[in-house]
XYZ file of C-alpha atoms in Angstrom:
775
model
C 67.455 32.428 71.367
C 67.525 36.033 71.596
C 65.215 36.770 69.141
C 62.573 34.155 70.904
C 62.996 36.327 73.705
C 62.780 39.158 72.676
C 59.389 37.707 71.659
C 58.466 36.387 74.611
C 58.938 40.008 76.191
C 56.337 41.250 73.846
C 53.782 38.238 74.336
C 54.128 38.972 78.309
C 53.490 42.911 77.408
C 50.056 41.712 75.406
C 49.462 39.266 78.523
C 49.685 41.559 80.903
C 47.671 44.156 79.344
C 44.741 41.980 78.557
C 44.652 41.015 82.321
C 44.105 44.796 83.465
C 41.598 45.293 81.001
C 39.942 41.808 81.984
C 40.134 43.083 85.257
C 38.418 46.582 84.228
C 35.646 44.302 82.245
C 34.762 42.398 85.583
C 33.813 45.488 87.391
C 31.213 46.710 84.851
C 27.698 45.675 84.851
C 26.794 43.477 82.298
C 23.336 45.657 81.224
C 23.836 49.483 81.851
C 20.989 50.748 83.475
C 20.116 53.950 81.235
C 21.350 54.179 77.379
C 25.132 55.413 77.146
C 27.392 56.119 74.212
C 28.620 53.344 72.757
C 31.338 52.168 69.919
C 29.969 50.998 66.645
C 29.802 47.378 65.828
C 32.565 47.058 63.020
C 32.098 44.920 60.128
C 35.263 43.085 57.798
C 35.819 41.063 54.907
C 38.919 39.950 55.224
C 37.988 36.331 55.029
C 35.737 37.236 51.848
C 32.576 36.879 54.046
C 30.528 39.304 56.010
C 31.927 38.942 59.520
C 32.373 41.439 62.597
C 35.690 42.839 63.386
C 35.928 41.252 66.821
C 35.822 37.673 65.541
C 37.970 37.452 62.833
C 40.971 35.506 64.056
C 43.423 37.935 62.150
C 45.009 41.337 63.399
C 43.265 44.000 61.353
C 43.165 48.007 61.769
C 40.033 49.679 60.423
C 39.452 53.078 58.973
C 36.342 55.236 57.993
C 33.944 58.477 58.354
C 36.241 61.650 59.822
C 39.180 59.356 60.635
C 39.880 58.508 57.005
C 38.530 61.897 55.260
C 40.084 64.391 57.624
C 43.532 62.651 56.094
C 42.509 63.762 52.564
C 41.182 67.300 53.272
C 44.456 69.037 52.282
C 44.390 67.028 49.008
C 46.919 64.298 49.961
C 46.765 61.172 47.888
C 47.125 58.039 49.019
C 50.383 58.023 50.865
C 48.593 59.587 53.945
C 47.900 56.362 55.352
C 51.622 56.365 56.137
C 51.495 55.589 60.278
C 47.829 56.208 60.601
C 47.718 52.372 61.238
C 49.928 50.707 63.647
C 52.466 48.663 61.255
C 51.409 50.529 58.208
C 53.855 52.739 56.368
C 54.186 54.112 52.917
C 56.702 56.357 50.741
C 57.206 56.996 46.828
C 59.822 58.651 44.830
C 57.228 59.001 42.089
C 55.164 61.743 42.625
C 51.074 60.958 43.251
C 51.380 57.394 41.327
C 53.679 53.930 42.324
C 53.487 54.041 46.269
C 55.400 51.703 48.180
C 53.389 50.009 51.187
C 55.488 48.524 54.175
C 53.484 46.184 56.739
C 54.997 44.838 59.887
C 58.358 46.355 58.271
C 58.092 44.391 55.371
C 58.179 46.115 51.725
C 60.071 46.945 48.298
C 61.752 50.035 47.832
C 62.181 49.465 44.060
C 60.730 52.545 42.674
C 60.642 50.663 38.934
C 57.505 50.626 37.116
C 57.537 46.761 37.068
C 58.384 46.518 40.676
C 56.514 44.002 42.809
C 55.390 44.814 46.485
C 54.611 42.307 49.275
C 51.675 44.657 50.650
C 48.432 43.798 48.112
C 46.193 47.067 47.400
C 43.003 45.562 46.852
C 40.140 48.035 45.668
C 36.262 46.726 45.355
C 37.429 43.408 45.623
C 39.880 43.756 42.683
C 43.497 43.734 43.230
C 46.066 46.428 41.934
C 49.084 44.343 41.244
C 50.888 47.317 39.240
C 52.046 50.149 41.100
C 50.431 52.775 39.259
C 47.358 51.059 39.843
C 47.629 51.076 43.508
C 47.614 55.091 43.607
C 44.403 55.309 42.094
C 42.537 58.429 44.212
C 40.377 57.596 47.344
C 37.163 59.185 47.641
C 33.657 57.965 48.557
C 35.225 55.302 50.568
C 33.153 53.044 52.716
C 35.657 51.250 54.668
C 39.709 50.439 54.669
C 40.557 47.462 56.238
C 44.336 47.170 56.784
C 45.107 43.166 57.424
C 48.275 42.446 58.707
C 50.474 39.367 57.906
C 50.650 36.758 55.218
C 47.202 36.679 53.287
C 48.130 34.056 50.587
C 44.918 31.269 51.472
C 42.412 33.584 50.025
C 44.313 36.488 48.029
C 46.983 34.568 46.696
C 50.748 35.839 46.188
C 52.282 38.988 46.868
C 50.643 39.055 50.036
C 53.717 38.085 52.288
C 53.507 41.510 54.496
C 49.554 41.830 54.226
C 46.754 43.665 52.383
C 45.324 47.315 52.464
C 41.830 46.577 51.109
C 39.251 49.291 50.093
C 35.739 49.207 49.866
C 33.849 52.215 48.325
C 29.945 53.286 48.968
C 27.580 50.869 46.909
C 24.297 51.470 45.054
C 20.963 51.233 47.117
C 17.425 51.646 46.638
C 17.501 54.529 49.470
C 18.797 58.119 47.575
C 21.556 59.720 49.028
C 24.176 62.499 47.614
C 26.609 64.695 49.176
C 28.513 67.498 47.545
C 31.843 68.469 49.380
C 34.207 71.603 48.313
C 37.332 73.053 49.755
C 39.875 75.356 49.303
C 43.510 75.534 51.152
C 46.938 76.906 51.306
C 48.685 76.842 47.491
C 45.611 77.427 45.284
C 44.545 73.440 46.585
C 40.967 73.248 45.410
C 39.240 70.221 45.995
C 35.967 69.141 44.991
C 34.210 65.579 45.903
C 30.624 64.290 45.514
C 28.554 61.255 45.075
C 24.967 60.594 44.098
C 23.128 57.183 44.383
C 19.420 55.544 44.187
C 16.725 53.536 42.398
C 16.428 53.823 38.742
C 13.716 51.271 39.414
C 12.721 48.598 41.216
C 15.480 46.157 39.762
C 17.986 48.447 38.999
C 20.131 51.208 41.416
C 23.320 53.058 40.684
C 25.718 55.435 42.193
C 28.013 57.883 40.732
C 31.074 59.545 42.171
C 33.314 61.878 41.308
C 36.771 63.877 42.263
C 38.455 66.734 41.446
C 41.893 67.929 43.569
C 43.891 70.843 42.051
C 46.928 72.669 43.323
C 49.119 75.207 41.847
C 52.515 75.096 41.023
C 54.337 76.774 44.288
C 58.074 75.488 43.890
C 60.660 78.336 42.306
C 63.316 77.135 39.834
C 66.365 79.301 41.280
C 68.134 77.941 38.474
C 65.866 79.311 35.596
C 64.340 81.913 37.535
C 61.097 80.634 37.266
C 58.727 81.447 40.152
C 56.126 78.969 41.028
C 57.471 76.705 38.620
C 56.315 73.159 39.567
C 54.899 71.394 42.957
C 50.930 71.067 41.438
C 49.357 68.591 40.548
C 45.409 68.174 38.883
C 43.615 64.935 39.924
C 40.197 63.722 38.261
C 38.598 60.689 38.816
C 35.044 59.090 38.583
C 33.282 56.127 39.440
C 29.881 54.595 37.968
C 28.468 51.544 39.808
C 25.245 49.933 38.782
C 23.501 47.649 40.683
C 20.702 45.036 39.180
C 18.554 42.881 41.608
C 15.802 41.222 40.019
C 15.133 39.044 43.081
C 16.295 38.225 46.434
C 18.825 35.175 45.015
C 20.558 37.240 41.941
C 22.775 40.650 41.683
C 24.839 41.924 39.471
C 27.211 44.675 40.107
C 29.261 46.801 37.386
C 31.584 49.319 38.501
C 33.464 51.523 35.650
C 36.274 53.975 36.945
C 38.417 56.154 35.291
C 41.318 58.557 36.626
C 43.771 61.097 34.910
C 46.371 62.901 36.735
C 48.452 66.118 35.393
C 51.248 67.000 37.830
C 54.388 66.976 39.265
C 56.411 64.129 40.174
C 58.693 63.729 43.302
C 60.946 67.121 44.456
C 64.359 65.922 44.336
C 66.768 68.306 46.477
C 70.157 67.917 46.076
C 72.542 68.141 49.018
C 69.954 68.901 51.865
C 72.098 66.927 54.228
C 75.834 67.120 55.180
C 78.108 64.174 55.284
C 78.299 62.967 59.221
C 74.694 64.443 59.777
C 71.095 63.460 58.501
C 70.263 66.844 59.635
C 68.658 69.257 57.147
C 71.738 71.820 56.393
C 71.237 75.180 54.845
C 70.887 73.976 51.316
C 67.549 73.058 51.739
C 64.873 75.195 51.274
C 61.168 73.811 50.962
C 59.941 76.357 48.160
C 62.862 76.485 46.020
C 65.181 73.933 44.160
C 67.931 74.685 41.171
C 67.453 72.221 38.468
C 69.326 72.732 35.035
C 66.956 69.831 33.606
C 64.014 67.939 33.317
C 61.446 70.534 32.776
C 60.603 71.203 36.441
C 59.357 67.401 36.736
C 56.211 66.831 35.046
C 53.805 63.795 35.405
C 50.780 62.617 33.956
C 48.675 59.354 33.919
C 45.443 57.938 32.744
C 43.853 54.971 34.329
C 40.738 53.232 33.583
C 38.575 50.236 34.866
C 36.111 47.878 35.217
C 34.932 45.179 37.247
C 31.509 42.828 37.285
C 30.885 40.886 40.285
C 27.819 38.276 40.099
C 26.403 36.723 43.403
C 23.859 33.868 43.226
C 22.366 32.276 46.072
C 21.323 28.790 45.868
C 20.092 29.026 49.433
C 22.857 26.966 51.089
C 25.548 28.028 49.064
C 26.278 31.003 47.273
C 28.553 31.572 43.819
C 30.379 34.589 43.494
C 32.203 35.738 40.162
C 34.362 39.033 39.571
C 35.472 40.055 36.543
C 37.482 42.830 35.849
C 40.064 44.782 33.656
C 42.323 47.825 34.132
C 44.300 49.610 31.718
C 47.095 52.351 32.376
C 49.441 54.757 30.582
C 51.646 57.693 31.900
C 55.285 59.052 32.270
C 57.562 60.749 34.789
C 60.360 63.095 34.132
C 62.686 64.243 37.047
C 65.953 65.874 37.700
C 67.075 62.863 39.509
C 70.290 64.327 40.938
C 67.985 67.076 42.051
C 70.297 70.024 40.771
C 73.089 72.217 38.895
C 75.244 69.786 37.228
C 78.937 71.029 37.510
C 81.998 69.293 36.601
C 84.376 68.294 39.117
C 87.652 70.824 38.884
C 89.621 68.252 38.042
C 87.836 67.220 35.089
C 88.380 68.456 31.560
C 85.667 69.902 29.876
C 84.578 68.092 27.154
C 85.301 69.412 23.717
C 82.158 71.107 22.069
C 80.238 71.040 25.519
C 79.712 74.396 26.274
C 77.105 75.436 29.186
C 76.867 78.143 31.325
C 76.671 75.327 34.606
C 80.335 73.714 33.721
C 83.141 75.291 35.691
C 84.854 78.165 34.050
C 88.390 77.441 32.684
C 90.118 80.585 33.668
C 93.866 80.302 32.711
C 92.966 78.180 29.199
C 94.317 75.108 30.050
C 91.347 72.904 29.217
C 90.377 72.330 33.105
C 87.775 74.456 34.725
C 88.842 76.082 38.114
C 85.674 78.086 39.395
C 81.682 77.068 39.028
C 80.602 79.749 36.540
C 77.608 79.916 39.079
C 77.310 78.678 42.347
C 73.671 77.044 43.992
C 73.183 74.770 46.676
C 72.170 72.034 44.538
C 75.454 71.283 42.803
C 76.181 68.020 41.328
C 79.223 66.188 39.983
C 77.159 64.127 37.918
C 73.699 64.528 35.464
C 70.658 62.602 35.789
C 67.722 63.155 33.987
C 65.215 60.063 34.104
C 61.963 59.681 31.961
C 59.802 56.440 32.880
C 56.892 56.013 30.397
C 54.746 53.099 31.387
C 52.723 51.933 28.412
C 49.805 49.440 27.252
C 49.209 48.414 30.678
C 46.006 45.570 30.638
C 45.796 43.864 33.876
C 42.732 41.184 33.456
C 41.577 39.056 36.385
C 38.922 36.363 37.089
C 37.911 34.921 40.412
C 34.941 32.419 40.965
C 34.251 30.822 44.425
C 31.454 29.174 46.265
C 31.162 29.506 49.751
C 28.728 27.675 52.263
C 25.765 30.272 53.650
C 24.262 28.486 56.593
C 23.896 28.761 60.484
C 25.457 25.483 60.314
C 28.706 24.922 63.112
C 30.385 24.495 59.231
C 31.158 26.941 56.936
C 33.667 26.610 53.814
C 34.123 28.207 50.837
C 36.414 27.361 47.859
C 37.370 29.031 44.350
C 39.678 29.431 41.459
C 41.732 32.785 40.499
C 43.279 33.979 36.977
C 45.517 36.774 36.400
C 47.040 38.691 33.291
C 49.055 41.476 32.950
C 51.385 42.883 30.133
C 52.875 46.178 29.999
C 56.118 48.055 28.380
C 58.028 50.356 30.141
C 60.227 52.562 28.487
C 63.327 54.380 30.704
C 65.079 57.594 28.574
C 68.303 59.084 30.141
C 69.967 62.330 28.913
C 73.374 60.132 28.971
C 71.832 56.163 27.472
C 69.290 57.232 25.764
C 65.980 55.398 25.500
C 65.246 51.324 25.989
C 62.054 49.549 26.261
C 61.357 46.421 28.079
C 58.241 44.306 28.020
C 56.424 42.733 30.947
C 54.105 39.990 31.047
C 52.533 38.158 34.123
C 50.067 34.889 34.397
C 49.292 33.716 37.499
C 46.464 30.806 38.211
C 45.465 29.608 41.937
C 42.592 27.305 43.438
C 41.769 27.596 46.974
C 39.641 26.377 49.876
C 39.244 27.735 53.330
C 36.642 26.330 56.393
C 35.798 27.191 59.485
C 34.406 25.125 62.580
C 32.630 26.105 65.630
C 33.828 23.742 67.775
C 31.596 24.772 70.974
C 30.278 28.150 71.625
C 33.779 29.625 72.679
C 35.768 28.119 69.964
C 36.037 28.644 66.577
C 39.062 27.006 64.446
C 40.082 27.627 60.407
C 41.944 26.312 58.127
C 42.743 27.092 54.672
C 44.939 26.319 51.668
C 46.164 27.691 48.070
C 48.138 26.474 45.438
C 49.246 29.387 43.226
C 51.330 28.928 39.519
C 52.706 32.306 38.655
C 54.904 33.035 35.427
C 56.915 35.977 34.292
C 58.579 37.123 30.861
C 60.440 40.300 30.187
C 61.790 40.855 26.374
C 63.980 43.861 25.612
C 62.716 46.216 22.847
C 63.959 49.078 21.150
C 67.155 50.578 22.595
C 67.312 53.956 21.236
C 71.436 54.791 22.430
C 72.049 58.628 23.030
C 74.675 59.634 19.934
C 76.810 61.021 22.661
C 76.828 58.088 24.798
C 78.202 56.325 21.484
C 80.529 58.449 20.910
C 82.401 58.688 24.066
C 82.340 54.565 24.723
C 79.770 54.682 27.530
C 77.081 53.003 26.409
C 76.764 50.362 23.164
C 73.470 48.719 22.012
C 73.145 45.128 23.450
C 71.212 42.055 22.609
C 69.855 40.012 25.531
C 67.304 36.999 25.480
C 64.087 36.825 26.840
C 63.379 35.604 30.482
C 61.179 33.738 31.533
C 60.571 32.357 34.823
C 57.957 30.153 36.612
C 57.174 28.357 40.027
C 54.648 26.991 41.825
C 53.859 27.297 45.291
C 51.253 26.386 48.419
C 50.098 29.007 51.026
C 48.036 27.872 53.835
C 46.939 28.898 57.380
C 45.505 27.758 60.717
C 44.082 29.992 62.944
C 41.711 29.472 66.561
C 39.518 32.317 68.023
C 38.454 31.307 71.928
C 35.776 33.678 73.255
C 36.689 34.070 76.671
C 33.763 36.471 77.417
C 31.205 37.752 75.305
C 33.109 41.068 75.327
C 36.463 39.430 75.264
C 38.280 36.938 72.681
C 41.783 35.569 71.929
C 43.361 34.271 68.842
C 46.239 32.880 67.104
C 46.970 32.362 63.507
C 49.525 30.110 61.685
C 50.136 31.246 58.196
C 52.839 30.542 55.409
C 52.848 32.625 52.023
C 54.916 33.571 48.859
C 55.855 36.154 47.085
C 56.586 35.190 43.319
C 59.765 35.215 41.177
C 60.523 38.946 39.931
C 62.142 39.968 37.110
C 63.872 43.611 36.690
C 64.850 45.124 33.611
C 65.294 48.383 34.302
C 69.326 47.896 34.170
C 69.296 47.377 30.495
C 68.454 51.020 30.252
C 72.037 51.383 31.820
C 73.679 49.048 29.755
C 73.838 46.461 32.376
C 71.863 42.791 32.004
C 68.811 42.315 33.904
C 68.322 40.548 37.555
C 66.086 37.986 38.529
C 65.087 37.162 42.290
C 63.706 33.766 43.320
C 60.385 33.552 45.300
C 60.482 34.005 48.582
C 58.331 32.297 51.516
C 57.187 33.550 54.710
C 56.145 31.722 57.793
C 54.360 33.417 60.317
C 53.045 33.157 64.326
C 50.325 35.441 66.045
C 48.704 35.630 69.295
C 46.661 38.464 70.091
C 43.217 39.758 72.122
C 40.470 41.764 71.200
C 38.104 43.302 73.706
C 34.710 45.451 73.954
C 35.200 46.601 77.009
C 33.152 49.262 79.999
C 30.091 48.934 78.341
C 31.032 48.534 74.674
C 33.299 52.128 75.776
C 36.195 51.234 75.220
C 37.742 48.802 72.364
C 41.225 47.182 73.085
C 42.907 45.036 70.230
C 46.122 43.749 70.279
C 48.884 41.307 68.332
C 52.155 39.809 69.065
C 53.458 38.298 66.029
C 56.748 36.463 64.712
C 57.642 35.944 60.980
C 60.738 34.614 59.016
C 61.407 34.962 55.095
C 63.250 32.496 53.296
C 64.792 33.914 50.268
C 63.767 36.946 50.926
C 63.800 39.690 47.919
C 65.694 43.224 48.315
C 66.157 45.473 45.854
C 69.648 47.250 45.633
C 69.065 50.385 44.557
C 71.596 53.436 44.036
C 74.972 53.315 45.332
C 77.778 54.671 43.218
C 77.271 52.730 40.019
C 73.622 54.032 40.431
C 71.735 50.198 39.742
C 68.618 48.712 40.047
C 69.441 45.055 41.026
C 67.351 42.206 42.789
C 68.880 40.285 45.196
C 67.753 37.339 47.503
C 69.118 37.000 51.224
C 69.320 33.523 52.907
C 66.560 34.799 55.263
C 64.769 38.071 57.036
C 63.007 38.069 60.433
C 60.936 40.315 62.009
C 59.159 40.120 65.174
C 56.933 42.769 67.418
C 53.261 43.966 68.169
C 50.422 46.034 67.632
C 47.838 48.081 69.851
C 44.638 49.426 68.472
C 42.504 51.422 70.918
C 39.403 53.735 70.985
C 37.752 54.739 73.798
C 34.404 56.771 73.919
C 35.693 58.500 76.952
C 32.609 60.720 77.942
C 29.121 61.719 75.764
C 31.362 64.477 74.017
C 34.952 63.181 73.625
C 36.209 59.838 71.570
C 39.961 59.242 71.754
C 41.684 56.343 69.383
C 45.152 55.130 69.756
C 47.532 52.957 68.061
C 50.949 51.759 68.636
C 53.025 49.318 66.945
C 56.255 47.844 66.780
C 58.228 46.197 64.357
C 61.801 44.630 64.655
C 63.590 43.414 61.649
C 66.833 42.048 60.613
C 68.588 40.793 57.477
C 69.935 37.625 58.536
C 72.619 37.185 55.625
C 76.793 36.623 56.571
C 77.891 37.310 52.919
C 75.207 39.364 51.189
C 76.596 43.062 50.343
C 75.384 46.373 49.019
C 77.343 49.036 46.995
C 77.333 52.213 49.694
C 76.878 55.849 48.663
C 78.762 56.758 45.445
C 82.123 59.297 45.397
C 82.617 58.781 49.380
C 80.143 61.267 50.010
C 78.418 59.552 52.942
C 79.702 57.519 55.745
C 78.905 54.003 56.012
C 78.450 52.213 59.480
C 78.533 48.883 58.000
C 82.151 46.907 57.353
C 83.440 46.820 53.784
C 84.900 44.615 51.626
C 88.171 44.691 49.707
C 85.423 46.102 46.429
C 84.191 49.004 49.189
C 80.912 46.934 49.374
C 79.348 46.856 52.405
C 78.014 43.696 54.426
C 74.464 44.094 55.662
C 73.894 40.907 57.595
C 71.861 42.036 60.652
C 70.830 45.501 59.584
C 66.778 46.365 59.536
C 64.595 46.243 56.588
C 64.892 49.388 54.073
C 62.273 51.738 54.652
C 60.985 49.518 57.917
C 60.084 52.202 61.152
C 61.072 50.402 63.932
C 57.724 51.808 65.952
C 54.701 53.653 64.858
C 52.127 55.819 67.007
C 48.766 57.653 65.903
C 46.513 59.478 68.398
C 43.117 60.990 67.396
C 40.633 63.141 69.781
C 37.289 64.538 68.907
C 35.457 66.584 71.382
C 32.061 67.876 70.612
C 29.609 70.728 72.245
C 25.847 70.426 71.547
C 24.566 73.706 69.586
C 20.647 74.005 69.899
C 18.917 70.408 69.282
C 19.900 69.773 66.146
C 23.784 70.950 65.828
C 27.328 70.332 67.332
C 30.570 72.309 67.429
C 33.480 69.669 67.269
C 37.427 69.722 67.389
C 39.069 66.957 65.851
C 42.669 66.487 65.805
C 45.255 63.388 64.443
C 48.788 62.916 65.062
C 51.243 60.159 63.804
C 54.811 59.477 64.293
C 57.408 57.597 62.754
C 60.419 55.704 64.413
C 63.717 54.907 63.734
C 63.920 54.051 59.419
C 67.038 53.083 57.837
C 66.452 54.012 54.144
C 68.577 51.771 52.404
C 69.963 48.408 52.789
C 73.506 49.602 54.012
C 73.411 51.692 56.930
C 74.975 55.071 56.915
C 75.430 58.520 59.142
C 73.091 60.554 57.109
C 70.475 57.950 55.605
C 68.192 57.349 58.377
C 65.240 59.185 60.159
C 64.213 59.046 63.468
C 61.016 61.121 65.040
C 59.456 62.094 61.831
C 55.816 63.342 62.987
C 52.918 65.258 61.699
C 49.391 66.534 62.973
C 46.272 67.495 61.263
C 43.664 70.026 62.789
C 39.955 70.417 62.148
C 37.140 72.672 63.959
C 33.830 72.674 62.209
C 30.282 73.050 62.965
C 27.629 70.162 61.601
C 24.041 70.623 61.405
C 21.896 67.553 61.495
C 18.469 69.070 60.596
C 19.862 70.693 57.722
C 22.144 68.219 56.698
C 25.690 70.404 55.878
C 29.056 70.745 57.837
C 31.528 73.478 57.603
C 34.734 73.447 58.970
C 38.565 75.108 58.885
C 41.225 72.262 58.586
C 44.827 72.151 59.037
C 47.569 69.447 57.867
C 50.813 69.348 59.144
C 50.078 71.792 61.033
C 53.375 72.454 62.932
C 54.975 72.232 59.461
C 57.223 69.859 59.840
C 60.169 68.870 57.012
C 60.609 65.568 57.369
C 62.752 63.209 55.509
C 61.215 60.198 53.469
C 63.418 58.827 51.032
C 67.009 59.503 49.538
C 69.439 59.263 46.339
C 72.815 58.157 47.284
C 74.537 57.502 43.857
C 75.362 60.924 43.185
C 74.845 63.533 46.033
C 73.027 63.750 49.455
C 69.860 64.259 47.675
C 66.694 63.668 49.936
C 63.057 63.368 49.271
C 60.509 65.769 51.634
C 56.971 65.654 52.644
C 54.388 68.130 51.814
C 54.151 71.498 53.300
C 51.119 72.588 55.890
C 48.397 73.324 54.287
C 45.689 74.821 55.866
C 42.056 75.613 54.695
C 38.256 75.527 54.809
C 35.672 72.708 53.390
C 32.388 72.866 53.265
C 29.747 69.707 52.844
C 25.997 69.418 52.299
C 24.019 65.683 52.169
C 21.125 64.590 50.747
C 18.931 62.337 51.897
């Protein structure tokens, strides 16, 4: 009842907002007496057909143009999207690959390369299921759609939280091209370009390329190496060829490739102190102390191709999308983030000699004093390499859709997905273990919309999905030292096979109050398929399996274009309940990665997107999202931090495990806030000087399933600034830019099994950028 009351309060707030903006709208004339600057009409494909943003009965935010491109001017990867849209967050402990997205608080903190995510990433209409595929670099992008809430009807399983959908610029018969070059801090060099146009009357093509480079800039204080890590060399390209022999048929071929050579995540030992989540004196952005891990290298290669074919029968269109994706790579990391030093009460192992052990001063076989003192000292050694091998993903979708102006529109389709890959985990203590994953999914779906009258449109959809997964344990090359001391042994694990079939559905309605304001509501059910986690096999523990989870969601919203189309206010309130909710219990004293199902999880909140053309020269955007999440399971427990190094806030059972009932979901910001502003000053008849700034703030966030005084954040924020000149006659632009301009030190993640290890945000980057366009 308390939850429903809070949801009702949020709905009342949004209703009040609608009343106020409607009063403003009533004061505006329908037809301005002279031409005024206005917002552009935005088209989206959230329902797999082209519609305007304002008519779709779903909570959607979009990014394009300067708002999107400015985020990546400093060489950032896809994680730059975090908090730039209300309700959207992202983080990673795998460098520039394997991003973890969260929407409305729903996500998955599992860092394994086989982890499933409830936020789906769609690139050029192809699902990127594996976490490595989700990290493909973003360049020559036309539009980004953040589609909130379950999207199981048209997009299938593993979309319980929502979708981040990217559409790149497509070929056309018209010639256009651009080149963009930037240089910034830490030797960062960004080069991007594209060229497209007609090859013949029926064939057009577009080639897009990207190069992002940064020098190593972080010192290894233990080895004395200067500029030992932190850099990257990212290359990517995409070729698209469009064949249009007539008005009825088109075929679009998309071939893309990516190569990454860089640094995995930087783990920083002991940067927090017990009882506090504030950074202490051990933190130095420019220096870490690694005794192992080869300075955390990372390398990945991905390649893929898709073929989209459309044929128009007159009153209906058939579409086929066939795609294949491949990937291989590795990441190596000093996970404990510091120098391994034995505890003073631990005997030094016979035959083991190293300068970082404690020195035995009195000859009794026990070390009393450290050989050297480092901020990143650790009582446990953790160095891990994860290798992704032979990832192959094949997808096939075919759908038939009506193509008329009738009151009734519809689409039906089928989908097939097949994926397989190996993950090899190499640990300095246990050795190497390989597990093989396979996943096959098929689905059939249908959706129909009906215009009841000029004001009311209703939509209904349904989908059946069958999902199968398997895990097989392959080679186990256990380290000899581990066997000698009895810490590990080769074990046989039977293959694991799971399957499940679920129905997803949705009902929605859109009501036009005026030609500028509409109300919508949506009911939806989605599901996240069962998951197998085999990572713990590498640490001599059995694999774990989580059952499928289902989500029931309801939302109400308003979409308004007001003040002569100069002000756009879109808002929504939502409530959802996830049954058998999947969580990843990560770390803790045993340093395991186990899947668990909670009885349920609930969430409610609201999000607001605003865009305002305040004057001819000033445009402002703002967004705010509030997410309340709560685990509902009286008996569910999680292992807290190891060795008593942190301060758990939850009640503990007799085994020292924390009861997590009532806790927020991990890595689920309570709120997100983003603001941007662009001010221009005309220069002559063909140019303008501009200043653009964008800011984002992250509210209270708990990092793990359990709550502690240390592993939480509140008030993280970053800002960007861009000052430039654009010439419309000669089609060029030059700008100075800065990302994280106030050089904030924000804690993004943590390792809790060993010491108070943290993962931080990117440093301040300032630079200059030049762009030249051709038409």
